[in-house]
C-alpha positions as a printed NumPy array, in Angstrom:
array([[-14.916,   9.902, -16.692],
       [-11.731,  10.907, -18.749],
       [ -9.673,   8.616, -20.86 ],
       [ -6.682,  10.807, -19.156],
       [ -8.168,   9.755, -15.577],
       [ -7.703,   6.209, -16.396],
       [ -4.217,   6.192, -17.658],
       [ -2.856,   8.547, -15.257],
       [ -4.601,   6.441, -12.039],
       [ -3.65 ,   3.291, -13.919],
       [  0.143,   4.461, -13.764],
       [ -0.218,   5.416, -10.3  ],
       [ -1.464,   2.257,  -9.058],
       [  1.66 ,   0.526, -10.995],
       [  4.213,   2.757,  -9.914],
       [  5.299,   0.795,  -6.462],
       [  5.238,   2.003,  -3.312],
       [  4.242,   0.22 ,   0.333],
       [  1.698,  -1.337,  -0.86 ],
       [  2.887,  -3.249,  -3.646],
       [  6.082,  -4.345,  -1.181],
       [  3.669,  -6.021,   1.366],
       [  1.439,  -7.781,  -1.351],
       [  4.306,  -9.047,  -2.577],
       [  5.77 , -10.094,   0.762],
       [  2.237, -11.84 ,   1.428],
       [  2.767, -13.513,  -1.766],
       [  6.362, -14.529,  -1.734],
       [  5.139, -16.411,   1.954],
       [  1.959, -17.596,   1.565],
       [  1.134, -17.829,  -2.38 ],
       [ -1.18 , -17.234,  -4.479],
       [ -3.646, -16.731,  -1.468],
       [ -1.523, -14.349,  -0.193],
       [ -1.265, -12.442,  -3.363],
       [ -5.017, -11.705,  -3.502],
       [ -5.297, -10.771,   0.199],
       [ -2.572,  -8.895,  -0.151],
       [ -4.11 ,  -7.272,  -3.389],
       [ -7.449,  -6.904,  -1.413],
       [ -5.751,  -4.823,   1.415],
       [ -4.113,  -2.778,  -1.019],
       [ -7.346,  -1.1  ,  -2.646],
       [ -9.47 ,  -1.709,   0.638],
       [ -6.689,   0.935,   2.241],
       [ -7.239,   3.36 ,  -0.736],
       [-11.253,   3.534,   0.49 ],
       [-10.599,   5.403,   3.674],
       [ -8.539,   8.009,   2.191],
       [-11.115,   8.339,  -0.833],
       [-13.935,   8.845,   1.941],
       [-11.998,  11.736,   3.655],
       [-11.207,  13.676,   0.825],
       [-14.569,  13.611,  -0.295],
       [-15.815,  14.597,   3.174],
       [-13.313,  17.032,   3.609],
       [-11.5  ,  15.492,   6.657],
       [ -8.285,  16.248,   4.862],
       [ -8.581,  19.734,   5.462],
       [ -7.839,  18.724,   9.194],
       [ -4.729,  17.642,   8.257],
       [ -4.055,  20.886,   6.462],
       [ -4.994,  23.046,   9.014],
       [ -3.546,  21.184,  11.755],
       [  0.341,  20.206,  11.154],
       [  0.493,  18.422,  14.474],
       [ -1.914,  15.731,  13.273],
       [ -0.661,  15.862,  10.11 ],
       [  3.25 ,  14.574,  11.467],
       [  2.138,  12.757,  14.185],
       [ -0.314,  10.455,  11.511],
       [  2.902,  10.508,   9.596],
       [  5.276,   9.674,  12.514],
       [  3.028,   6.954,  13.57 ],
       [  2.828,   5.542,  10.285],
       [  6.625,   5.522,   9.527],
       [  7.016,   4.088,  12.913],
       [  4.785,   1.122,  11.579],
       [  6.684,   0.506,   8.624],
       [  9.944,  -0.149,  10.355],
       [  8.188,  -2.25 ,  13.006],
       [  7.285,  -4.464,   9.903],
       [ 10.742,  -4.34 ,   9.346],
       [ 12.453,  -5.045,  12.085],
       [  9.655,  -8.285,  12.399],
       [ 11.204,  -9.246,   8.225],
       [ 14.703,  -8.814,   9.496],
       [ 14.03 , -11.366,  12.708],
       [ 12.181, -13.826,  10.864],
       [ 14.811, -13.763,   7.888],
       [ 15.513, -17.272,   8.3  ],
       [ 12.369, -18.794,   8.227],
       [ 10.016, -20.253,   5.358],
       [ 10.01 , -15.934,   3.585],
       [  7.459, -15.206,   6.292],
       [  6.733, -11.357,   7.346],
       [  7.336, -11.089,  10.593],
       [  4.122, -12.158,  12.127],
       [  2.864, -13.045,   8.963],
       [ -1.053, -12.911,   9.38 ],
       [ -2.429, -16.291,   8.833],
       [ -5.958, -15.322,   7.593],
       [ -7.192, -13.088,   5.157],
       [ -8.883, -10.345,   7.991],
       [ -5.399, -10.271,   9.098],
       [ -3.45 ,  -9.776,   6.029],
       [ -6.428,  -6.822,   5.238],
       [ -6.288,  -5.27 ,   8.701],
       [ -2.224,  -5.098,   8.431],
       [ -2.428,  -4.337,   4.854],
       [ -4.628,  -1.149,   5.387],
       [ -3.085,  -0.466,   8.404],
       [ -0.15 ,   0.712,   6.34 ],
       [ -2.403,   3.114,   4.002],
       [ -4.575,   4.413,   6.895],
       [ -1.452,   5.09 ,   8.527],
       [ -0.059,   7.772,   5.467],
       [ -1.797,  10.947,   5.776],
       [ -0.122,  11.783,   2.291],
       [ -2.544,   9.855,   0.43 ],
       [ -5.225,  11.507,   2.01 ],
       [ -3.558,  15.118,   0.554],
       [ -2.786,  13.512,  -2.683],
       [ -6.852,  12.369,  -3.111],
       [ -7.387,  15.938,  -2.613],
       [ -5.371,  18.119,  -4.708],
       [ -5.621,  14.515,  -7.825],
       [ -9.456,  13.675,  -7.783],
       [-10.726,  17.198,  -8.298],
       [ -8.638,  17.804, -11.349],
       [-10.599,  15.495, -13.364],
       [-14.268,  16.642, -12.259],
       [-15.621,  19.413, -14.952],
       [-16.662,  22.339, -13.356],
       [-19.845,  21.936, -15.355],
       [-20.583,  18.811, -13.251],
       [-24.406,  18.529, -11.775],
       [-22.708,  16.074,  -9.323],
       [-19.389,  16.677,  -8.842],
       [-19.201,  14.352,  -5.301],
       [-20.762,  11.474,  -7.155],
       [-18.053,  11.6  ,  -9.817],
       [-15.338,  11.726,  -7.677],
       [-16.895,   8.986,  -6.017],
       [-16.929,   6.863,  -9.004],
       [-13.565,   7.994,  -9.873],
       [-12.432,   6.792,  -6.062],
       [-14.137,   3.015,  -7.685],
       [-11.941,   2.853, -10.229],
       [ -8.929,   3.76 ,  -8.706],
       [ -9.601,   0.743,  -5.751],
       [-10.046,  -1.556,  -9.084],
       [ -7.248,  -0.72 , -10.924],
       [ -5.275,  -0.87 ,  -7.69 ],
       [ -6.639,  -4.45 ,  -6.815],
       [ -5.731,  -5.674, -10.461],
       [ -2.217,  -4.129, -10.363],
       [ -1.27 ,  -5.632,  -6.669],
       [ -2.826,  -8.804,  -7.836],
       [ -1.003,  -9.003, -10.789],
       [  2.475,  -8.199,  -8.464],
       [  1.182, -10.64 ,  -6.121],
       [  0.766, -13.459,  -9.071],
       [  4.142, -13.392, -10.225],
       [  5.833, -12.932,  -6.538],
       [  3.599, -16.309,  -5.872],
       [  5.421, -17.775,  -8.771],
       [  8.623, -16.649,  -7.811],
       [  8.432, -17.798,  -4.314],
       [  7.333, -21.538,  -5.466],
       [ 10.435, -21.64 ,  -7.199],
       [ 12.982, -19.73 ,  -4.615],
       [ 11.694, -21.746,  -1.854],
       [ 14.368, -24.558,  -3.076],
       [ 16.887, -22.105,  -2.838],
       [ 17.066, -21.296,   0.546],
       [ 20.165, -18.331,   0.386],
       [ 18.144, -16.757,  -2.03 ],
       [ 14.522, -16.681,   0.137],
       [ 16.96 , -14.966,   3.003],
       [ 18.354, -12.535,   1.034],
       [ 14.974, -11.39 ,  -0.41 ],
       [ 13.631, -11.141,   3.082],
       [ 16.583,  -9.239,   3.96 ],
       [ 15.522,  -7.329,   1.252],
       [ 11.831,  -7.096,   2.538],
       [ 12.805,  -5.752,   5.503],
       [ 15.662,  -3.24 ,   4.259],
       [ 12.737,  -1.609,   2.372],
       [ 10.36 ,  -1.473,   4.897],
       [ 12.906,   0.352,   7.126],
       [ 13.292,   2.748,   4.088],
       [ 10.263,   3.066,   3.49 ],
       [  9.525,   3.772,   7.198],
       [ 12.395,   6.226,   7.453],
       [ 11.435,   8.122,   4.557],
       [  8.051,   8.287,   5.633],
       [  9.076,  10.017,   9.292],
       [ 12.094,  11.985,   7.378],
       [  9.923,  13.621,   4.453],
       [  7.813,  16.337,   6.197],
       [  4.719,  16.989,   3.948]])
C-alpha cells in the first residue's frame, strides 16, 4: 500500500461532503455519543460501495443509466427529506428532524445517505484500481485492504468533526438564536445537498 494512497484517501475523507454534515448534526444534538455514531455510520456507509466495486456491481450502474438516476433521484430525494425534517424541528433542542435516539438508528440513517449515492460506487471504481500494481498476485485482496483503510481514516476524520461539533453544541445550547440558525443551516444544506445530488447527472 502506497504512501500516495494514504494521503490522497486521507484528504478525501476530510474534504466534507454529506457525511460529515450529518455526523455533525448528530453531534451538535446529541454529543459526544452522537459524534461517534455519527462517525460509525459514516465509514459503515463507505463498506457497501467498497463491496460493489470489488464485485463489479458498479458496472450495472454503468451499463444501465436508468438505475443509475433513479439510485441518484432517490437518494437526492432523501437528502431534502432530512431537510425539510431540520427546517421543522428548527426550534427545538438542535435536533435532526427525527433525530434517531439509538445508535442502530443513527447507523441505519447515516448509511442510508451513502447507500443512497450511486456516485461513490463509480468513484470506488475508477480511485481504488489506480493504486493496485499491475504486478499484483492479488490485486482483489489489495483493494480490499485499501477499502479498510479508507473506512478508518473516514471513521477518525467524522469523529474528529463530530468531537468538536459536540463541543460546540455544549456551549451554543445557552444561546438559543444561535442553535436555530445553525439548524437552519443544517437543513439549508441538506436541501443543497439533495438538490445537487438530483440536478448533477453523472
Amino acid at each position: 500500500m502506497s504512501v500516495e494512497f494514504f494521503l490522497v484517501s486521507l484528504i478525501l475523507a476530510i474534504v466534507p461532503g454529506t457525511g460529515v454534515v450529518f455526523t455533525l448534526a448528530c453531534a451538535m444534538s446529541q454529543g459526544l455519543r452522537g459524534a461517534v455514531w455519527g462517525a460509525v455510520a459514516g465509514a459503515v456507509g463507505v463498506i457497501p460501495h467498497l463491496v460493489a466495486a470489488g464485485l463489479g456491481l458498479s458496472a450495472l450502474l454503468i451499463a444501465y443509466p436508468l438505475m443509475y438516476d433513479g439510485l441518484r433521484i432517490l437518494g437526492g430525494a432523501y437528502l431534502i427529506w432530512l431537510a425539510v425534517q431540520a427546517w421543522r424541528h428548527r426550534h427545538d433542542t438542535l435536533e435532526v428532524g427525527s433525530a434517531p435516539a439509538t445508535g442502530a438508528q443513527i447507523v441505519a440513517q447515516g448509511a442510508l445517505i451513502n447507500l443512497l449515492n450511486p456516485k461513490l460506487t463509480l468513484f470506488f471504481v475508477s480511485f481504488l484500481p489506480q493504486f493496485v500494481p499491475p504486478t499484483d498476485p492479488a490485486p482483489m485482496l489489495t483493494m480490499g485492504l485499501m477499502g479498510l483503510v479508507l473506512v478508518a481514516q473516514t471513521f477518525v476524520v467524522f469523529l474528529a468533526y463530530g468531537a468538536l461539533a459536540a463541543r460546540a453544541g455544549d456551549l451554543l445550547r445557552r444561546r438559543p438564536r444561535i442553535m436555530v440558525l445553525f439548524q437552519t443551516g443544517i437543513a439549508l444544506l441538506f436541501a443543497g445537498l439533495g438538490l445537487r445530488v438530483i440536478l448533477g447527472g453523472r
